[in-house]
PDB file of C-alpha atoms in Angstrom:
ATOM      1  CA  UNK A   8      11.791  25.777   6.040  1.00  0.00           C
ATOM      2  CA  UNK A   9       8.853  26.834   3.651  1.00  0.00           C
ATOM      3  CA  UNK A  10       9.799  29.323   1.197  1.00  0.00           C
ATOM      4  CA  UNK A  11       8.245  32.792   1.300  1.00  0.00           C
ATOM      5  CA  UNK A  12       7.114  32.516  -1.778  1.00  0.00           C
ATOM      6  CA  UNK A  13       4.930  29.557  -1.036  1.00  0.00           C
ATOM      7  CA  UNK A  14       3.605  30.506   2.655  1.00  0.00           C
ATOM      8  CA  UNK A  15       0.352  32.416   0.958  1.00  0.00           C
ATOM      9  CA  UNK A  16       0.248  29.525  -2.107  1.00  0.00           C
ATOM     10  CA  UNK A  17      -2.901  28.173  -2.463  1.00  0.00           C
ATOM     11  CA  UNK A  18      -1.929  25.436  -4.182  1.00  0.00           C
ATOM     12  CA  UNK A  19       0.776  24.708  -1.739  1.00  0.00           C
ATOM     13  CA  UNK A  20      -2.467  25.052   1.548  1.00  0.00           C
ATOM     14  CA  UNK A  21      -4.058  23.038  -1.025  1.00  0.00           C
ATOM     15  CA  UNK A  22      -1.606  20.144  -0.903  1.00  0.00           C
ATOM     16  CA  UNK A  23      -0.042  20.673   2.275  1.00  0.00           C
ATOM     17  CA  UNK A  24      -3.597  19.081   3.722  1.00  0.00           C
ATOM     18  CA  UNK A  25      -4.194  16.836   1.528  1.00  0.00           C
ATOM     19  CA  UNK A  26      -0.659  15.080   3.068  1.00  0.00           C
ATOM     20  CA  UNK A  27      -1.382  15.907   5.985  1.00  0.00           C
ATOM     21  CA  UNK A  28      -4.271  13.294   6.525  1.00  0.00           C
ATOM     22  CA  UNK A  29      -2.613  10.434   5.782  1.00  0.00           C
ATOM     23  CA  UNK A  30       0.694   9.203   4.157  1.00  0.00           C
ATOM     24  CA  UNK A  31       0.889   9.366   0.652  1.00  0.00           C
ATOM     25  CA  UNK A  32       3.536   8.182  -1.707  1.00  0.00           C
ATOM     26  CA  UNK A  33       5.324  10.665  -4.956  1.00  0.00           C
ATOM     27  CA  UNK A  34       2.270   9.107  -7.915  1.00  0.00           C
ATOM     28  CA  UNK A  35      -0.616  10.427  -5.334  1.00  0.00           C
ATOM     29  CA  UNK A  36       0.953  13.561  -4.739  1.00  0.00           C
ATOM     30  CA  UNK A  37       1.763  14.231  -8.551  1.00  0.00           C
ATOM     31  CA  UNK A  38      -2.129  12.968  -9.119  1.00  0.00           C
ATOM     32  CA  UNK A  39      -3.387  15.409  -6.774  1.00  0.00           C
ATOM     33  CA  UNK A  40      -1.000  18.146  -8.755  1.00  0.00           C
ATOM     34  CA  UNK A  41      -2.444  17.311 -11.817  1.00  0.00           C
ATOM     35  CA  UNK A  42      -5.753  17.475 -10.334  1.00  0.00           C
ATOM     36  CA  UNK A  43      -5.662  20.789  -9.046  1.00  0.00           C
ATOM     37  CA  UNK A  44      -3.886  22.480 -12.246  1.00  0.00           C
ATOM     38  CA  UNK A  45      -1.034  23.592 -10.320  1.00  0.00           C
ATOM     39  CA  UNK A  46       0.710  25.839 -12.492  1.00  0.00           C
ATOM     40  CA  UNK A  47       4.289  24.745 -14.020  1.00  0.00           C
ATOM     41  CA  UNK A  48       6.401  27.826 -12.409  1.00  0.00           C
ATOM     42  CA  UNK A  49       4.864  26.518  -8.563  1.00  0.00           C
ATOM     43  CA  UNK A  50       5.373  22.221  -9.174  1.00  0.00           C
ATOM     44  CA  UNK A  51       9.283  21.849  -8.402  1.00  0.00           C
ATOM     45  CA  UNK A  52       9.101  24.318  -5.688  1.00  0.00           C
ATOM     46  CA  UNK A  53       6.106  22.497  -4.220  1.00  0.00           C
ATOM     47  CA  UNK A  54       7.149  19.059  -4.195  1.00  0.00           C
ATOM     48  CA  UNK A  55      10.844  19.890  -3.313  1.00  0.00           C
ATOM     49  CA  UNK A  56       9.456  21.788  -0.448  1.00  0.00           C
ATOM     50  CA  UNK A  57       6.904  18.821   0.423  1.00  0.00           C
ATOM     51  CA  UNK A  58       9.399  16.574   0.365  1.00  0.00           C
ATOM     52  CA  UNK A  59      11.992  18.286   2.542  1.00  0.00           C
ATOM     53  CA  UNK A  60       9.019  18.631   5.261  1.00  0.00           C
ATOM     54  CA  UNK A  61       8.651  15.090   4.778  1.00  0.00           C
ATOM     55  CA  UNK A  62       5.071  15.332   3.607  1.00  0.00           C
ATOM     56  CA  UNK A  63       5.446  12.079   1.226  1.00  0.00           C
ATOM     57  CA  UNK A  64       7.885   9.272   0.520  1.00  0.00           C
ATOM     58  CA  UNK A  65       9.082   8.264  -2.760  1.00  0.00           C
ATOM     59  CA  UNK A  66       6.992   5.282  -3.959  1.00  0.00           C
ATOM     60  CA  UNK A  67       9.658   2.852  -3.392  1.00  0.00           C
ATOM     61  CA  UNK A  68      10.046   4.253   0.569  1.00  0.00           C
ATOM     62  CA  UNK A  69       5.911   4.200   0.339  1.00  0.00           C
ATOM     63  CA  UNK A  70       6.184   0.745  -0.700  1.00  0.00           C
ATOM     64  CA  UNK A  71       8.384  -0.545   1.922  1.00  0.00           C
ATOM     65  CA  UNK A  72       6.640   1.095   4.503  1.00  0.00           C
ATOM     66  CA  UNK A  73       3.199   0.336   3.284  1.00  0.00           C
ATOM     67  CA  UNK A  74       4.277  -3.792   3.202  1.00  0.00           C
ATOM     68  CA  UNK A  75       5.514  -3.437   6.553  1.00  0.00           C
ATOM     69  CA  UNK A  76       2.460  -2.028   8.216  1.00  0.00           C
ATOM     70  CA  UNK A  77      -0.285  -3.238   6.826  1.00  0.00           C
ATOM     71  CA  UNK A  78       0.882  -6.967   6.259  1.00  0.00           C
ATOM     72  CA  UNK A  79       1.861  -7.242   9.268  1.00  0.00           C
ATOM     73  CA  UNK A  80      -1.124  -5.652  11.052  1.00  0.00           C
ATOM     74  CA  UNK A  81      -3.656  -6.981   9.030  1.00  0.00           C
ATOM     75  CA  UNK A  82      -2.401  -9.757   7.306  1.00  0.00           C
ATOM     76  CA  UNK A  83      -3.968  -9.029   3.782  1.00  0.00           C
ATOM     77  CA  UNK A  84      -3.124 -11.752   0.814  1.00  0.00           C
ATOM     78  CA  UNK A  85      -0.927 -10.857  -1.948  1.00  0.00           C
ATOM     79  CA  UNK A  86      -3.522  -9.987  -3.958  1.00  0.00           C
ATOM     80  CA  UNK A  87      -5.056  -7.518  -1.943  1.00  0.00           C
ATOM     81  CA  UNK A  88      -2.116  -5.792  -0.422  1.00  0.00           C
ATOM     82  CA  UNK A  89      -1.039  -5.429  -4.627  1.00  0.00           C
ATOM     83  CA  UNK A  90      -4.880  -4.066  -5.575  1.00  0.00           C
ATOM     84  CA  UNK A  91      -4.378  -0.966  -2.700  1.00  0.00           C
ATOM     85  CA  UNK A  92      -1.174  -0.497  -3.854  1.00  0.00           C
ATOM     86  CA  UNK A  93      -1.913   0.080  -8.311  1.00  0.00           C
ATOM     87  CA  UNK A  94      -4.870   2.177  -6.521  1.00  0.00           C
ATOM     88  CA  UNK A  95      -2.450   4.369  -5.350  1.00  0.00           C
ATOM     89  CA  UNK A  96      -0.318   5.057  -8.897  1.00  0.00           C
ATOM     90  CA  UNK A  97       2.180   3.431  -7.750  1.00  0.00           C
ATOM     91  CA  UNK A  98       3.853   1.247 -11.337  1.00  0.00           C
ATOM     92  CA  UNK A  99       3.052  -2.204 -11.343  1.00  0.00           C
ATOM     93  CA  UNK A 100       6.437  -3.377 -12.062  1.00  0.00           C
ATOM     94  CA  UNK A 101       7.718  -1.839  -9.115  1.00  0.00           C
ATOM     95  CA  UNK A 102       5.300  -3.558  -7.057  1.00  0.00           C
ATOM     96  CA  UNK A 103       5.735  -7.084  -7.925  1.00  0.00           C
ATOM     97  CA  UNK A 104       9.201  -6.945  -7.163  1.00  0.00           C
ATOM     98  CA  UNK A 105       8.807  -5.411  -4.146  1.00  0.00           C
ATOM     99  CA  UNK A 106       5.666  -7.909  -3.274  1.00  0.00           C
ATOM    100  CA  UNK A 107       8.074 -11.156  -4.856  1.00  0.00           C
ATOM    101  CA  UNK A 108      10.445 -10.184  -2.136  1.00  0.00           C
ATOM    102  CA  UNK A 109       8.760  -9.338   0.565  1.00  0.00           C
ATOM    103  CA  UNK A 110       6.717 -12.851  -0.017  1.00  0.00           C
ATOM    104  CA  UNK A 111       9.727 -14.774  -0.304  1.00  0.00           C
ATOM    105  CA  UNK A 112      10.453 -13.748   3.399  1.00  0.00           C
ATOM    106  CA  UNK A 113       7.486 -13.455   4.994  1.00  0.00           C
ATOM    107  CA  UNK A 114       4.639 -16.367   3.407  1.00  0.00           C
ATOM    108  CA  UNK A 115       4.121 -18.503   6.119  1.00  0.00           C
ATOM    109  CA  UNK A 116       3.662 -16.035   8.436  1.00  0.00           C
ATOM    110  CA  UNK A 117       1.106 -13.773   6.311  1.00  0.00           C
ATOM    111  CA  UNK A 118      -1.213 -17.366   5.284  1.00  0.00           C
ATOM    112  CA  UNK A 119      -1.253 -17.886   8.901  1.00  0.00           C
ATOM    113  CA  UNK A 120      -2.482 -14.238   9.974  1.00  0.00           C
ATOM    114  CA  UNK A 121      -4.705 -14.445   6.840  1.00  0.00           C
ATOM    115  CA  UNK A 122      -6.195 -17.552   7.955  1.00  0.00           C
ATOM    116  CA  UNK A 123      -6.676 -16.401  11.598  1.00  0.00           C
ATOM    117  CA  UNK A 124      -8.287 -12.874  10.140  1.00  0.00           C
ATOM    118  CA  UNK A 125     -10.609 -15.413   7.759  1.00  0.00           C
ATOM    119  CA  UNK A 126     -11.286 -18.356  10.050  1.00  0.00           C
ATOM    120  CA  UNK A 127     -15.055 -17.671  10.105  1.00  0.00           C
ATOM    121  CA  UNK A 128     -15.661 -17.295   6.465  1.00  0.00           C
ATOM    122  CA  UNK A 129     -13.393 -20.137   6.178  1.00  0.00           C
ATOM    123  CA  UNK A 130     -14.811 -22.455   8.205  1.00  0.00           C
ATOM    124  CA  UNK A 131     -18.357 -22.048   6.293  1.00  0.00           C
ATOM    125  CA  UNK A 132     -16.969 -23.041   3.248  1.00  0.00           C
ATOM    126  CA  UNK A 133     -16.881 -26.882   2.356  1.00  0.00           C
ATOM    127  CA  UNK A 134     -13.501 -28.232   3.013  1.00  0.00           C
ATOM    128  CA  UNK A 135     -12.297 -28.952  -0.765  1.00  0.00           C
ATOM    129  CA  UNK A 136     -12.865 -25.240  -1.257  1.00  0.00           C
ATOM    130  CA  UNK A 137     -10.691 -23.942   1.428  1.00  0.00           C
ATOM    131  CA  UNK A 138      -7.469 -24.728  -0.374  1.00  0.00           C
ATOM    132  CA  UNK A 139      -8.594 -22.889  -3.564  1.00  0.00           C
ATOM    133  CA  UNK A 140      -9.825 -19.961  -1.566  1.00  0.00           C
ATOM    134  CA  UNK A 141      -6.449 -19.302  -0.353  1.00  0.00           C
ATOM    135  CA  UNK A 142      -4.713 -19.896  -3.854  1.00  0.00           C
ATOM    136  CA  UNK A 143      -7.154 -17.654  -5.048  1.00  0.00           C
ATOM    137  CA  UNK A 144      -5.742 -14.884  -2.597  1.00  0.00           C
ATOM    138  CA  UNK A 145      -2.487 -15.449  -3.955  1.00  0.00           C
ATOM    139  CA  UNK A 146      -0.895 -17.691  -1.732  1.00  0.00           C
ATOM    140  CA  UNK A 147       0.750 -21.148  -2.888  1.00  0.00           C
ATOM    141  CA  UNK A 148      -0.759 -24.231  -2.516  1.00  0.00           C
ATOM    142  CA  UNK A 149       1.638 -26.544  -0.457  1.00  0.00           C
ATOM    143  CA  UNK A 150       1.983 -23.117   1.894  1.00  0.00           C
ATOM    144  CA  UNK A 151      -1.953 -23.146   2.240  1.00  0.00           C
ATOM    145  CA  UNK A 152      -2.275 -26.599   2.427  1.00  0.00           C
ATOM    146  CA  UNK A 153       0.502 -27.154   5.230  1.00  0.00           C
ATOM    147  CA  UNK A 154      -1.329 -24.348   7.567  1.00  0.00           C
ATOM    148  CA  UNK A 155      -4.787 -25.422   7.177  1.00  0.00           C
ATOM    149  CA  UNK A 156      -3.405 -28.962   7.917  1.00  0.00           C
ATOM    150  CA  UNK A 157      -2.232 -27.486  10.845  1.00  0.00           C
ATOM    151  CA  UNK A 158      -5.439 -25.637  12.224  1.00  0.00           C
ATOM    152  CA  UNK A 159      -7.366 -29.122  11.554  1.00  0.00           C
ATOM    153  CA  UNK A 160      -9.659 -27.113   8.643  1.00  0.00           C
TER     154      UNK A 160
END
């Protein structure tokens, strides 16, 4: 339930769509608070309030659910999925461990996704290079080398 208080906050309309198109983690939410000068008196009512109606996770709940989705879906490299993440505010140290982990368990599948997403702009690149591309993207080497043994590349 949205406190009275806040139903004719403009700061509160403010941030209420920015979560609404998309789903953002705590740091975004706090950037966006910063960003708009939301008065001190307003900020704990807003985010308890946000966070009751389940307008943002907490950036370790982000993080899990961001790993799940989109390496999964889209199989991005280590490197990448890490890059979008510091983007969002989230702290670095919390997202190599959470990356470490999540790598440990799920490697071979996300090289092989990776290479199927890549096999064009893989396959114009000389074969010595291949291997280094995908080390590169943060993948290890006997991994890497084992799938693109695989796929003949």
């Amino acid at each position: 339930m949205i406190p009275k208080e806040l139903t004719s906050n403009y700061y509160f309309k403010r941030l209420i769509k920015y979560c609404s198109t998309s789903i953002k983690c705590e740091s975004e939410v706090l950037k966006k608070i910063k960003e708009l000068e939301v008065p001190d008196e307003h900020k704990d009512l807003i985010l308890h309030t946000l966070k009751n109606l389940k307008f943002y996770f907490s950036d370790s709940e982000y993080l899990d659910r961001f790993l799940e989705n989109l390496s999964t879906i889209k199989g991005y490299s280590k490197i990448q999925l890490k890059t979008k993440l510091i983007r969002k505010g989230i702290p670095i140290k919390d997202i190599d461990i959470k990356l470490n982990l999540y790598f440990k368990k799920n490697e071979a599948e996300q090289v092989v996704k990776y290479i199927q997403k890549n096999f064009s702009k893989l396959t114009r690149k000389p074969k010595e290079k291949r291997l280094n591309y995908l080390i590169s993207k943060g993948f290890g080497a006997d991994l890497s080398k084992k799938h693109l043994k695989e796929l003949d590349l």
